[in-house]
């Protein structure tokens, strides 16, 4: 039986898909927090290159992927689509389970898809350095790699709890030539404020974003780069879904259910948005799109959809999104990349419209499924990805009960080779349940 569906290098998509062309009504605009009026797109120019600012609001259905970006993508893209037959057998399910494997990238996750694009656009516009935040370390290592490709310096504020949990992610970020600072730090006003209130703060993505933005605003030749949430980031990630559609054709399949984990929403959106576009154009049916989050950071399942800041120090514009509140500091779960209080406005809109179904799971159950996946398929999911794996296992188990042969597609956002401490805790039975 064929279990791997691979594309040739020349089949790499040459354009990204822009869902802004296909939404029923435009997104609510970002607001300037000082006036509560819509933010002029130019106000973002202090932080982002012009090309990304334009992509935030572009309404063309397809956007060309610049040739130098394609060239870097071709080092590992197109990534494989695989069928998890051994997992299906272990679950005794009639369901067919596929996964799109983004762990094949140089740093081990989908994050390189936008890191390379953002580093490129900054380099051609003359930026010298980028600052950013990282939770799990996947985004920080992706941006460090991408900055190296285009000759940019890079400073990464890494959430303290992940900095302590993941010494080898730290080493990888340094290996690719970036500076790394645990956050909260005494280097910024935002960090000093947090440390004064709580010297033992574990940090959060919201805090690290504040620090990275503050640094970018004050240093010359420096801009800021965000690894998720914003429209241009989701646009760059659509290369995942565009490849997957071609690969599903090779497999002669169209999924009934697509599952992906959501931190800020970028890998999940990158997978599902091109499928949403296909359904919108009337070419295919629309699958169930299931977004999976941790029970201890339940942004979509418990958060309100309202205007809020993207960071703790309230430096960012106000975005209309599901949020747990900009000062929410999530518990120190192992899926560091899912510890974010907010959500991509595009994902929030599609949840509000009933297109995306959110679900939350506890990390104890999530790791049980991840261990099963590793033992059957031989690939170790990142703790974030493990949330998607668990959702797929749940659907496949229900298929076994109801004898339904559904096709399930997993957005496999990254591997967990640097997450062995989390797996050791899972095997020792010492993982904490959310209260
Ligand atoms: C492997 C992996 N998957 C998922 C995520 C969550 O981010 P997003 O929702 O933007 O894909 C992260 C974030 O760090 C990650 O490292």
Tab-separated table of C-alpha atoms and ligand atoms in Angstrom:
chain	number	residue	atom	x	y	z
A	1	UNK	CA	0.000	0.000	0.000
A	2	UNK	CA	1.287	3.482	-0.846
A	3	UNK	CA	1.774	5.483	2.354
A	4	UNK	CA	3.907	8.454	1.269
A	5	UNK	CA	2.785	11.111	-1.200
A	6	UNK	CA	5.664	13.298	-2.294
A	7	UNK	CA	5.891	16.116	-4.807
A	8	UNK	CA	8.895	17.005	-6.971
A	9	UNK	CA	10.841	20.180	-6.231
A	10	UNK	CA	9.404	21.833	-9.350
A	11	UNK	CA	5.878	21.255	-7.994
A	12	UNK	CA	6.523	23.684	-5.128
A	13	UNK	CA	3.693	26.278	-5.172
A	14	UNK	CA	4.796	29.585	-6.727
A	15	UNK	CA	2.105	31.625	-5.030
A	16	UNK	CA	0.575	31.797	-1.558
A	17	UNK	CA	-3.215	31.799	-1.115
A	18	UNK	CA	-4.760	34.916	0.437
A	19	UNK	CA	-8.025	34.154	2.256
A	20	UNK	CA	-8.810	37.876	2.575
A	21	UNK	CA	-10.110	37.592	-0.995
A	22	UNK	CA	-12.671	34.986	0.051
A	23	UNK	CA	-14.063	36.155	3.415
A	24	UNK	CA	-17.788	37.007	3.384
A	25	UNK	CA	-17.035	40.397	4.927
A	26	UNK	CA	-13.733	42.194	5.601
A	27	UNK	CA	-11.926	41.618	8.902
A	28	UNK	CA	-12.420	44.236	11.600
A	29	UNK	CA	-9.410	46.563	11.240
A	30	UNK	CA	-6.611	46.808	13.834
A	31	UNK	CA	-7.181	49.865	16.059
A	32	UNK	CA	-4.758	52.481	17.314
A	33	UNK	CA	-4.973	52.086	21.123
A	34	UNK	CA	-4.505	55.836	21.668
A	35	UNK	CA	-7.514	56.835	19.561
A	36	UNK	CA	-9.509	53.604	19.130
A	37	UNK	CA	-9.595	54.546	15.416
A	38	UNK	CA	-8.520	52.147	12.645
A	39	UNK	CA	-4.745	52.055	12.399
A	40	UNK	CA	-3.240	53.472	9.224
A	41	UNK	CA	-1.325	50.594	7.579
A	42	UNK	CA	1.724	52.893	7.462
A	43	UNK	CA	1.826	52.910	11.283
A	44	UNK	CA	3.100	49.335	11.081
A	45	UNK	CA	6.097	50.437	8.995
A	46	UNK	CA	8.170	51.130	12.124
A	47	UNK	CA	8.018	47.424	12.908
A	48	UNK	CA	7.608	45.543	9.617
A	49	UNK	CA	8.915	45.812	6.040
A	50	UNK	CA	6.633	47.445	3.467
A	51	UNK	CA	5.923	44.152	1.680
A	52	UNK	CA	4.535	42.569	4.875
A	53	UNK	CA	2.520	45.691	5.728
A	54	UNK	CA	0.952	45.506	2.261
A	55	UNK	CA	0.252	41.796	2.668
A	56	UNK	CA	-1.660	42.539	5.894
A	57	UNK	CA	-4.417	44.161	3.852
A	58	UNK	CA	-3.941	42.761	0.325
A	59	UNK	CA	-7.060	41.310	-1.273
A	60	UNK	CA	-5.519	39.539	-4.294
A	61	UNK	CA	-6.435	35.854	-4.061
A	62	UNK	CA	-2.867	34.752	-4.854
A	63	UNK	CA	0.449	36.421	-3.979
A	64	UNK	CA	3.721	35.524	-5.758
A	65	UNK	CA	6.370	33.797	-3.637
A	66	UNK	CA	9.608	35.671	-4.476
A	67	UNK	CA	12.159	33.480	-6.295
A	68	UNK	CA	14.853	33.766	-3.534
A	69	UNK	CA	12.263	32.575	-0.999
A	70	UNK	CA	11.304	29.639	-3.252
A	71	UNK	CA	14.996	28.817	-3.541
A	72	UNK	CA	15.364	28.475	0.229
A	73	UNK	CA	12.024	26.608	0.494
A	74	UNK	CA	13.304	24.042	-2.034
A	75	UNK	CA	15.966	22.896	0.461
A	76	UNK	CA	13.230	20.934	2.254
A	77	UNK	CA	9.941	21.622	0.462
A	78	UNK	CA	7.626	20.164	-0.715
A	79	UNK	CA	7.267	18.332	2.616
A	80	UNK	CA	5.816	14.799	2.702
A	81	UNK	CA	2.177	13.819	3.149
A	82	UNK	CA	2.092	10.432	4.828
A	83	UNK	CA	-0.562	7.910	5.762
A	84	UNK	CA	-0.288	6.657	9.367
A	85	UNK	CA	-1.231	3.039	8.668
A	86	UNK	CA	0.459	1.616	11.780
A	87	UNK	CA	-1.434	4.088	13.968
A	88	UNK	CA	-4.706	3.147	12.236
A	89	UNK	CA	-3.982	-0.518	12.945
A	90	UNK	CA	-3.148	0.146	16.599
A	91	UNK	CA	-6.449	1.993	16.983
A	92	UNK	CA	-8.350	-0.738	15.066
A	93	UNK	CA	-10.122	2.061	13.228
A	94	UNK	CA	-11.642	2.003	9.752
A	95	UNK	CA	-10.588	5.675	9.446
A	96	UNK	CA	-7.689	6.632	7.170
A	97	UNK	CA	-5.249	8.983	8.917
A	98	UNK	CA	-2.889	11.237	6.947
A	99	UNK	CA	-0.371	13.760	8.246
A	100	UNK	CA	1.399	16.651	6.537
A	101	UNK	CA	4.908	16.554	7.981
A	102	UNK	CA	6.388	20.018	8.617
A	103	UNK	CA	9.036	18.501	10.909
A	104	UNK	CA	11.108	18.052	7.733
A	105	UNK	CA	12.233	21.695	7.784
A	106	UNK	CA	15.819	22.609	8.830
A	107	UNK	CA	14.735	23.652	12.323
A	108	UNK	CA	11.960	21.098	12.725
A	109	UNK	CA	8.677	22.944	12.207
A	110	UNK	CA	6.462	24.974	9.887
A	111	UNK	CA	7.861	28.207	11.334
A	112	UNK	CA	10.553	28.451	8.656
A	113	UNK	CA	7.852	29.056	5.996
A	114	UNK	CA	7.232	32.585	7.221
A	115	UNK	CA	10.684	33.152	8.778
A	116	UNK	CA	12.344	32.866	5.362
A	117	UNK	CA	9.801	35.187	3.727
A	118	UNK	CA	10.057	37.814	6.472
A	119	UNK	CA	13.861	37.730	6.555
A	120	UNK	CA	13.933	38.102	2.751
A	121	UNK	CA	11.566	41.096	2.659
A	122	UNK	CA	13.536	42.790	5.449
A	123	UNK	CA	16.868	42.137	3.745
A	124	UNK	CA	15.779	43.663	0.407
A	125	UNK	CA	14.469	46.747	2.241
A	126	UNK	CA	17.810	47.259	4.048
A	127	UNK	CA	16.971	46.082	7.579
A	128	UNK	CA	20.107	45.016	9.479
A	129	UNK	CA	18.652	43.166	12.502
A	130	UNK	CA	15.416	41.511	13.535
A	131	UNK	CA	14.071	41.041	17.052
A	132	UNK	CA	11.518	38.465	18.023
A	133	UNK	CA	10.024	36.374	20.813
A	134	UNK	CA	9.909	32.607	21.058
A	135	UNK	CA	7.911	30.246	23.221
A	136	UNK	CA	8.895	26.676	22.499
A	137	UNK	CA	12.042	27.800	20.691
A	138	UNK	CA	10.775	26.598	17.320
A	139	UNK	CA	10.060	30.123	16.078
A	140	UNK	CA	13.308	31.534	17.473
A	141	UNK	CA	15.375	28.861	15.766
A	142	UNK	CA	13.445	29.280	12.502
A	143	UNK	CA	14.052	33.043	12.448
A	144	UNK	CA	17.713	32.603	13.474
A	145	UNK	CA	18.143	30.194	10.516
A	146	UNK	CA	16.313	32.520	8.101
A	147	UNK	CA	18.276	35.612	9.185
A	148	UNK	CA	21.462	33.622	8.551
A	149	UNK	CA	20.265	32.856	5.003
A	150	UNK	CA	19.883	36.560	4.198
A	151	UNK	CA	22.745	38.067	6.267
A	152	UNK	CA	20.640	39.688	9.019
A	153	UNK	CA	21.420	39.859	12.747
A	154	UNK	CA	18.777	38.411	15.078
A	155	UNK	CA	17.861	38.863	18.766
A	156	UNK	CA	15.476	36.346	20.328
A	157	UNK	CA	13.605	36.889	23.614
A	158	UNK	CA	12.830	33.362	24.811
A	159	UNK	CA	10.068	32.768	27.364
A	160	UNK	CA	11.868	31.975	30.643
A	161	UNK	CA	10.189	28.623	31.314
A	162	UNK	CA	11.123	27.326	27.841
A	163	UNK	CA	14.629	28.799	28.140
A	164	UNK	CA	15.083	26.665	31.269
A	165	UNK	CA	13.315	23.570	29.848
A	166	UNK	CA	15.058	23.511	26.469
A	167	UNK	CA	18.834	24.060	26.603
A	168	UNK	CA	19.323	22.546	23.139
A	169	UNK	CA	16.837	24.894	21.470
A	170	UNK	CA	18.869	27.685	23.055
A	171	UNK	CA	22.041	26.196	21.616
A	172	UNK	CA	20.455	25.838	18.179
A	173	UNK	CA	19.401	29.501	18.138
A	174	UNK	CA	22.983	30.501	19.007
A	175	UNK	CA	24.377	28.028	16.470
A	176	UNK	CA	22.509	29.832	13.701
A	177	UNK	CA	24.131	33.076	14.856
A	178	UNK	CA	21.375	34.793	16.882
A	179	UNK	CA	21.554	36.363	20.369
A	180	UNK	CA	19.170	34.914	22.908
A	181	UNK	CA	17.797	36.508	26.088
A	182	UNK	CA	15.495	34.865	28.655
A	183	UNK	CA	12.245	36.831	29.060
A	184	UNK	CA	11.251	38.655	31.200
A	185	UNK	CA	14.659	40.359	31.213
A	186	UNK	CA	16.122	43.479	32.746
A	187	UNK	CA	17.090	44.676	29.262
A	188	UNK	CA	13.738	46.362	28.558
A	189	UNK	CA	11.333	48.555	30.488
A	190	UNK	CA	8.565	45.984	29.896
A	191	UNK	CA	10.719	43.177	31.302
A	192	UNK	CA	11.870	45.225	34.311
A	193	UNK	CA	8.239	46.034	35.164
A	194	UNK	CA	7.246	42.356	35.139
A	195	UNK	CA	10.296	41.333	37.201
A	196	UNK	CA	9.596	44.034	39.802
A	197	UNK	CA	6.090	42.626	40.300
A	198	UNK	CA	7.157	38.965	40.139
A	199	UNK	CA	10.897	38.148	40.157
A	200	UNK	CA	10.055	34.462	39.501
A	201	UNK	CA	7.786	35.110	36.510
A	202	UNK	CA	7.864	32.095	34.129
A	203	UNK	CA	7.314	34.542	31.289
A	204	UNK	CA	4.786	34.289	28.482
A	205	UNK	CA	4.655	34.986	24.782
A	206	UNK	CA	2.763	38.208	25.535
A	207	UNK	CA	5.643	39.455	27.718
A	208	UNK	CA	8.364	38.358	25.276
A	209	UNK	CA	6.566	40.129	22.398
A	210	UNK	CA	6.562	43.376	24.441
A	211	UNK	CA	10.308	43.071	24.998
A	212	UNK	CA	11.090	42.313	21.357
A	213	UNK	CA	8.973	45.237	20.126
A	214	UNK	CA	10.535	47.658	22.631
A	215	UNK	CA	14.010	46.630	21.494
A	216	UNK	CA	13.108	46.981	17.791
A	217	UNK	CA	11.638	50.455	18.284
A	218	UNK	CA	14.747	51.721	20.107
A	219	UNK	CA	17.576	50.161	18.071
A	220	UNK	CA	18.512	51.594	14.673
A	221	UNK	CA	18.309	49.442	11.517
A	222	UNK	CA	16.190	47.013	13.512
A	223	UNK	CA	12.711	45.689	12.838
A	224	UNK	CA	10.475	43.197	14.594
A	225	UNK	CA	9.237	39.861	13.325
A	226	UNK	CA	6.205	37.951	14.609
A	227	UNK	CA	5.928	34.168	14.173
A	228	UNK	CA	2.148	33.853	14.122
A	229	UNK	CA	-1.206	35.699	14.416
A	230	UNK	CA	-0.841	38.383	11.723
A	231	UNK	CA	-2.398	38.052	8.255
A	232	UNK	CA	0.950	38.072	6.408
A	233	UNK	CA	2.261	35.211	8.582
A	234	UNK	CA	-0.797	33.078	7.842
A	235	UNK	CA	-0.422	33.941	4.140
A	236	UNK	CA	3.149	32.580	4.080
A	237	UNK	CA	2.029	29.383	5.816
A	238	UNK	CA	-0.521	28.572	3.071
A	239	UNK	CA	2.286	26.865	1.169
A	240	UNK	CA	1.471	23.916	3.496
A	241	UNK	CA	-2.150	23.599	2.414
A	242	UNK	CA	-1.432	24.276	-1.253
A	243	UNK	CA	1.041	21.387	-1.352
A	244	UNK	CA	-1.326	19.176	0.626
A	245	UNK	CA	-4.129	19.645	-1.905
A	246	UNK	CA	-1.833	18.383	-4.694
A	247	UNK	CA	-0.747	15.460	-2.510
A	248	UNK	CA	-4.313	14.515	-1.582
A	249	UNK	CA	-5.014	14.324	-5.314
A	250	UNK	CA	-2.090	11.870	-5.632
A	251	UNK	CA	-3.618	9.830	-2.807
A	252	UNK	CA	-7.093	10.047	-4.365
A	253	UNK	CA	-8.434	11.484	-1.113
A	254	UNK	CA	-10.266	14.526	0.265
A	255	UNK	CA	-10.434	14.752	4.078
A	256	UNK	CA	-13.648	14.596	6.084
A	257	UNK	CA	-11.883	16.119	9.091
A	258	UNK	CA	-8.746	18.280	9.310
A	259	UNK	CA	-7.150	18.766	12.745
A	260	UNK	CA	-4.350	21.119	13.753
A	261	UNK	CA	-3.000	22.701	16.929
A	262	UNK	CA	-3.416	26.429	17.521
A	263	UNK	CA	-1.118	28.757	19.439
A	264	UNK	CA	-1.519	31.922	17.394
A	265	UNK	CA	-3.137	29.935	14.580
A	266	UNK	CA	-0.512	29.966	11.806
A	267	UNK	CA	0.186	26.283	11.044
A	268	UNK	CA	-3.484	25.369	11.286
A	269	UNK	CA	-4.538	28.268	9.061
A	270	UNK	CA	-1.730	27.504	6.612
A	271	UNK	CA	-3.145	24.030	6.171
A	272	UNK	CA	-6.875	24.730	6.099
A	273	UNK	CA	-7.198	28.092	4.343
A	274	UNK	CA	-6.414	26.787	0.832
A	275	UNK	CA	-9.003	24.016	1.427
A	276	UNK	CA	-11.498	26.638	2.584
A	277	UNK	CA	-10.741	28.484	-0.697
A	278	UNK	CA	-11.349	25.316	-2.723
A	279	UNK	CA	-14.731	24.853	-1.042
A	280	UNK	CA	-15.573	28.524	-1.513
A	281	UNK	CA	-14.860	28.201	-5.239
A	282	UNK	CA	-17.221	25.203	-5.351
A	283	UNK	CA	-14.493	22.789	-6.433
A	284	UNK	CA	-14.568	20.551	-3.315
A	285	UNK	CA	-16.621	19.957	-0.208
A	286	UNK	CA	-15.619	21.762	2.969
A	287	UNK	CA	-14.123	19.379	5.549
A	288	UNK	CA	-14.679	19.796	9.285
A	289	UNK	CA	-11.823	22.011	10.460
A	290	UNK	CA	-10.935	21.275	14.111
A	291	UNK	CA	-8.572	23.655	15.966
A	292	UNK	CA	-6.965	22.112	19.048
A	293	UNK	CA	-5.714	24.080	22.034
A	294	UNK	CA	-4.488	23.203	25.550
A	295	UNK	CA	-7.121	23.145	28.294
A	296	UNK	CA	-4.805	25.358	30.373
A	297	UNK	CA	-4.713	28.098	27.706
A	298	UNK	CA	-8.230	27.866	26.227
A	299	UNK	CA	-8.209	30.945	23.998
A	300	UNK	CA	-10.864	29.812	21.517
A	301	UNK	CA	-13.011	27.638	23.768
A	302	UNK	CA	-13.164	30.014	26.754
A	303	UNK	CA	-11.878	33.409	25.556
A	304	UNK	CA	-14.071	36.302	24.424
A	305	UNK	CA	-13.857	37.583	20.835
A	306	UNK	CA	-13.070	41.280	21.294
A	307	UNK	CA	-10.429	43.906	20.650
A	308	UNK	CA	-7.266	43.281	22.691
A	309	UNK	CA	-3.524	43.861	22.606
A	310	UNK	CA	-1.192	41.182	21.259
A	311	UNK	CA	1.300	41.682	24.098
A	312	UNK	CA	1.384	42.178	27.850
A	313	UNK	CA	2.870	45.699	27.919
A	314	UNK	CA	0.106	46.803	25.505
A	315	UNK	CA	2.529	48.133	22.890
A	316	UNK	CA	0.785	46.474	19.906
A	317	UNK	CA	-2.285	47.751	18.098
A	318	UNK	CA	-5.649	46.354	19.202
A	319	UNK	CA	-6.674	43.267	17.239
A	320	UNK	CA	-10.190	41.772	17.054
A	321	UNK	CA	-9.553	38.232	18.214
A	322	UNK	CA	-10.372	35.565	20.765
A	323	UNK	CA	-8.395	36.430	23.870
A	324	UNK	CA	-7.912	35.426	27.481
A	325	UNK	CA	-6.690	38.970	28.237
A	326	UNK	CA	-3.298	40.480	27.411
A	327	UNK	CA	-2.001	39.949	30.954
A	328	UNK	CA	-3.009	36.273	31.160
A	329	UNK	CA	0.078	34.202	32.060
A	330	UNK	CA	-0.663	30.574	31.183
A	331	UNK	CA	0.570	27.681	33.347
A	332	UNK	CA	4.012	26.324	32.431
A	333	UNK	CA	2.786	23.436	30.254
A	334	UNK	CA	5.238	21.729	27.917
A	335	UNK	CA	3.574	22.965	24.718
A	336	UNK	CA	5.276	26.360	25.030
A	337	UNK	CA	4.148	27.387	21.538
A	338	UNK	CA	0.489	27.107	22.548
A	339	UNK	CA	0.842	29.387	25.600
A	340	UNK	CA	-0.566	32.522	23.966
A	341	UNK	CA	-3.497	34.608	25.207
A	342	UNK	CA	-4.677	35.685	21.742
A	343	UNK	CA	-5.419	34.214	18.317
A	344	UNK	CA	-5.046	35.144	14.666
A	345	UNK	CA	-7.941	37.463	13.687
A	346	UNK	CA	-8.527	35.287	10.590
A	347	UNK	CA	-8.920	32.153	12.731
A	348	UNK	CA	-11.106	34.028	15.228
A	349	UNK	CA	-13.409	35.179	12.425
A	350	UNK	CA	-13.764	31.655	11.020
A	351	UNK	CA	-14.524	30.310	14.513
A	352	UNK	CA	-17.170	33.006	14.981
A	353	UNK	CA	-18.643	32.061	11.580
A	354	UNK	CA	-18.809	28.357	12.525
A	355	UNK	CA	-16.265	27.321	9.855
A	356	UNK	CA	-13.672	26.207	12.448
A	357	UNK	CA	-14.621	24.087	15.498
A	358	UNK	CA	-12.359	24.674	18.508
A	359	UNK	CA	-11.630	21.959	21.068
A	360	UNK	CA	-9.370	21.885	24.176
A	361	UNK	CA	-7.497	18.909	25.597
A	362	UNK	CA	-5.420	18.263	28.702
A	363	UNK	CA	-1.679	17.720	28.208
A	364	UNK	CA	-1.779	14.363	30.054
A	365	UNK	CA	-4.163	12.890	27.436
A	366	UNK	CA	-2.295	14.668	24.639
A	367	UNK	CA	1.031	13.049	25.565
A	368	UNK	CA	-0.564	9.593	25.753
A	369	UNK	CA	-1.556	9.914	22.104
A	370	UNK	CA	1.839	11.381	21.193
A	371	UNK	CA	3.611	8.378	22.714
A	372	UNK	CA	1.294	6.054	20.753
A	373	UNK	CA	2.073	7.992	17.555
A	374	UNK	CA	5.828	7.781	18.189
A	375	UNK	CA	5.672	4.049	18.904
A	376	UNK	CA	3.587	3.283	15.818
A	377	UNK	CA	4.834	5.792	13.221
A	378	UNK	CA	8.380	6.337	14.518
A	379	UNK	CA	8.045	10.125	14.488
A	380	UNK	CA	8.063	12.079	17.768
A	381	UNK	CA	5.534	14.927	17.704
A	382	UNK	CA	6.394	18.326	19.188
A	383	UNK	CA	4.254	18.888	22.312
A	384	UNK	CA	2.228	21.438	20.325
A	385	UNK	CA	1.700	19.023	17.436
A	386	UNK	CA	0.753	16.323	19.947
A	387	UNK	CA	-2.490	18.235	20.553
A	388	UNK	CA	-3.450	17.722	16.898
A	389	UNK	CA	-2.400	14.077	17.064
A	390	UNK	CA	-4.627	13.540	20.101
A	391	UNK	CA	-7.628	15.108	18.356
A	392	UNK	CA	-7.084	12.787	15.374
A	393	UNK	CA	-6.829	9.770	17.690
A	394	UNK	CA	-10.128	10.786	19.324
A	395	UNK	CA	-11.881	11.073	15.935
A	396	UNK	CA	-10.380	7.758	14.768
A	397	UNK	CA	-11.542	6.027	17.967
A	398	UNK	CA	-15.082	7.323	17.406
A	399	UNK	CA	-14.887	6.005	13.824
A	400	UNK	CA	-14.036	2.593	15.280
A	401	UNK	CA	-17.154	2.748	17.483
A	402	UNK	CA	-19.470	3.876	14.676
A	403	UNK	CA	-17.710	1.914	11.918
A	404	UNK	CA	-17.199	5.013	9.756
A	405	UNK	CA	-14.272	5.046	7.295
A	406	UNK	CA	-13.515	8.769	7.505
A	407	UNK	CA	-10.391	10.391	6.073
A	408	UNK	CA	-8.622	12.396	8.783
A	409	UNK	CA	-5.818	14.857	8.015
A	410	UNK	CA	-3.399	16.023	10.719
A	411	UNK	CA	-1.407	19.233	10.436
A	412	UNK	CA	1.854	17.843	11.816
A	413	UNK	CA	3.515	21.147	12.671
A	414	UNK	CA	6.843	19.869	14.024
A	415	UNK	CA	8.960	17.158	15.577
A	416	UNK	CA	9.750	16.925	19.284
A	417	UNK	CA	13.444	16.023	19.233
A	418	UNK	CA	14.227	18.859	21.643
A	419	UNK	CA	11.301	18.025	23.918
A	420	UNK	CA	12.580	14.886	25.584
A	421	UNK	CA	12.179	16.352	29.097
A	422	UNK	CA	8.446	16.557	28.396
A	423	UNK	CA	8.366	12.950	27.163
A	424	UNK	CA	10.350	11.808	30.201
A	425	UNK	CA	7.748	13.449	32.449
A	426	UNK	CA	4.957	11.832	30.406
A	427	UNK	CA	6.555	8.384	30.735
A	428	UNK	CA	7.198	8.902	34.460
A	429	UNK	CA	3.572	9.943	34.978
A	430	UNK	CA	4.552	13.286	36.489
A	431	UNK	CA	2.799	15.610	34.007
A	432	UNK	CA	0.350	17.967	35.689
A	433	UNK	CA	-3.331	18.061	34.683
A	434	UNK	CA	-4.917	21.481	34.176
A	435	UNK	CA	-7.003	22.379	37.232
B	1	LIG	C1	5.718	22.871	16.535
B	1	LIG	C2	4.765	24.001	16.775
B	1	LIG	N1	3.473	23.835	16.434
B	1	LIG	C3	2.572	24.816	16.638
B	1	LIG	C4	2.922	26.020	17.214
B	1	LIG	C5	1.868	27.040	17.453
B	1	LIG	O1	1.945	28.166	16.642
B	1	LIG	P1	0.913	28.442	15.491
B	1	LIG	O2	-0.468	28.311	16.093
B	1	LIG	O3	1.201	29.811	15.049
B	1	LIG	O4	1.143	27.422	14.429
B	1	LIG	C6	4.258	26.244	17.576
B	1	LIG	C7	4.663	27.531	18.155
B	1	LIG	O5	5.733	27.726	18.634
B	1	LIG	C8	5.190	25.199	17.352
B	1	LIG	O6	6.480	25.352	17.706
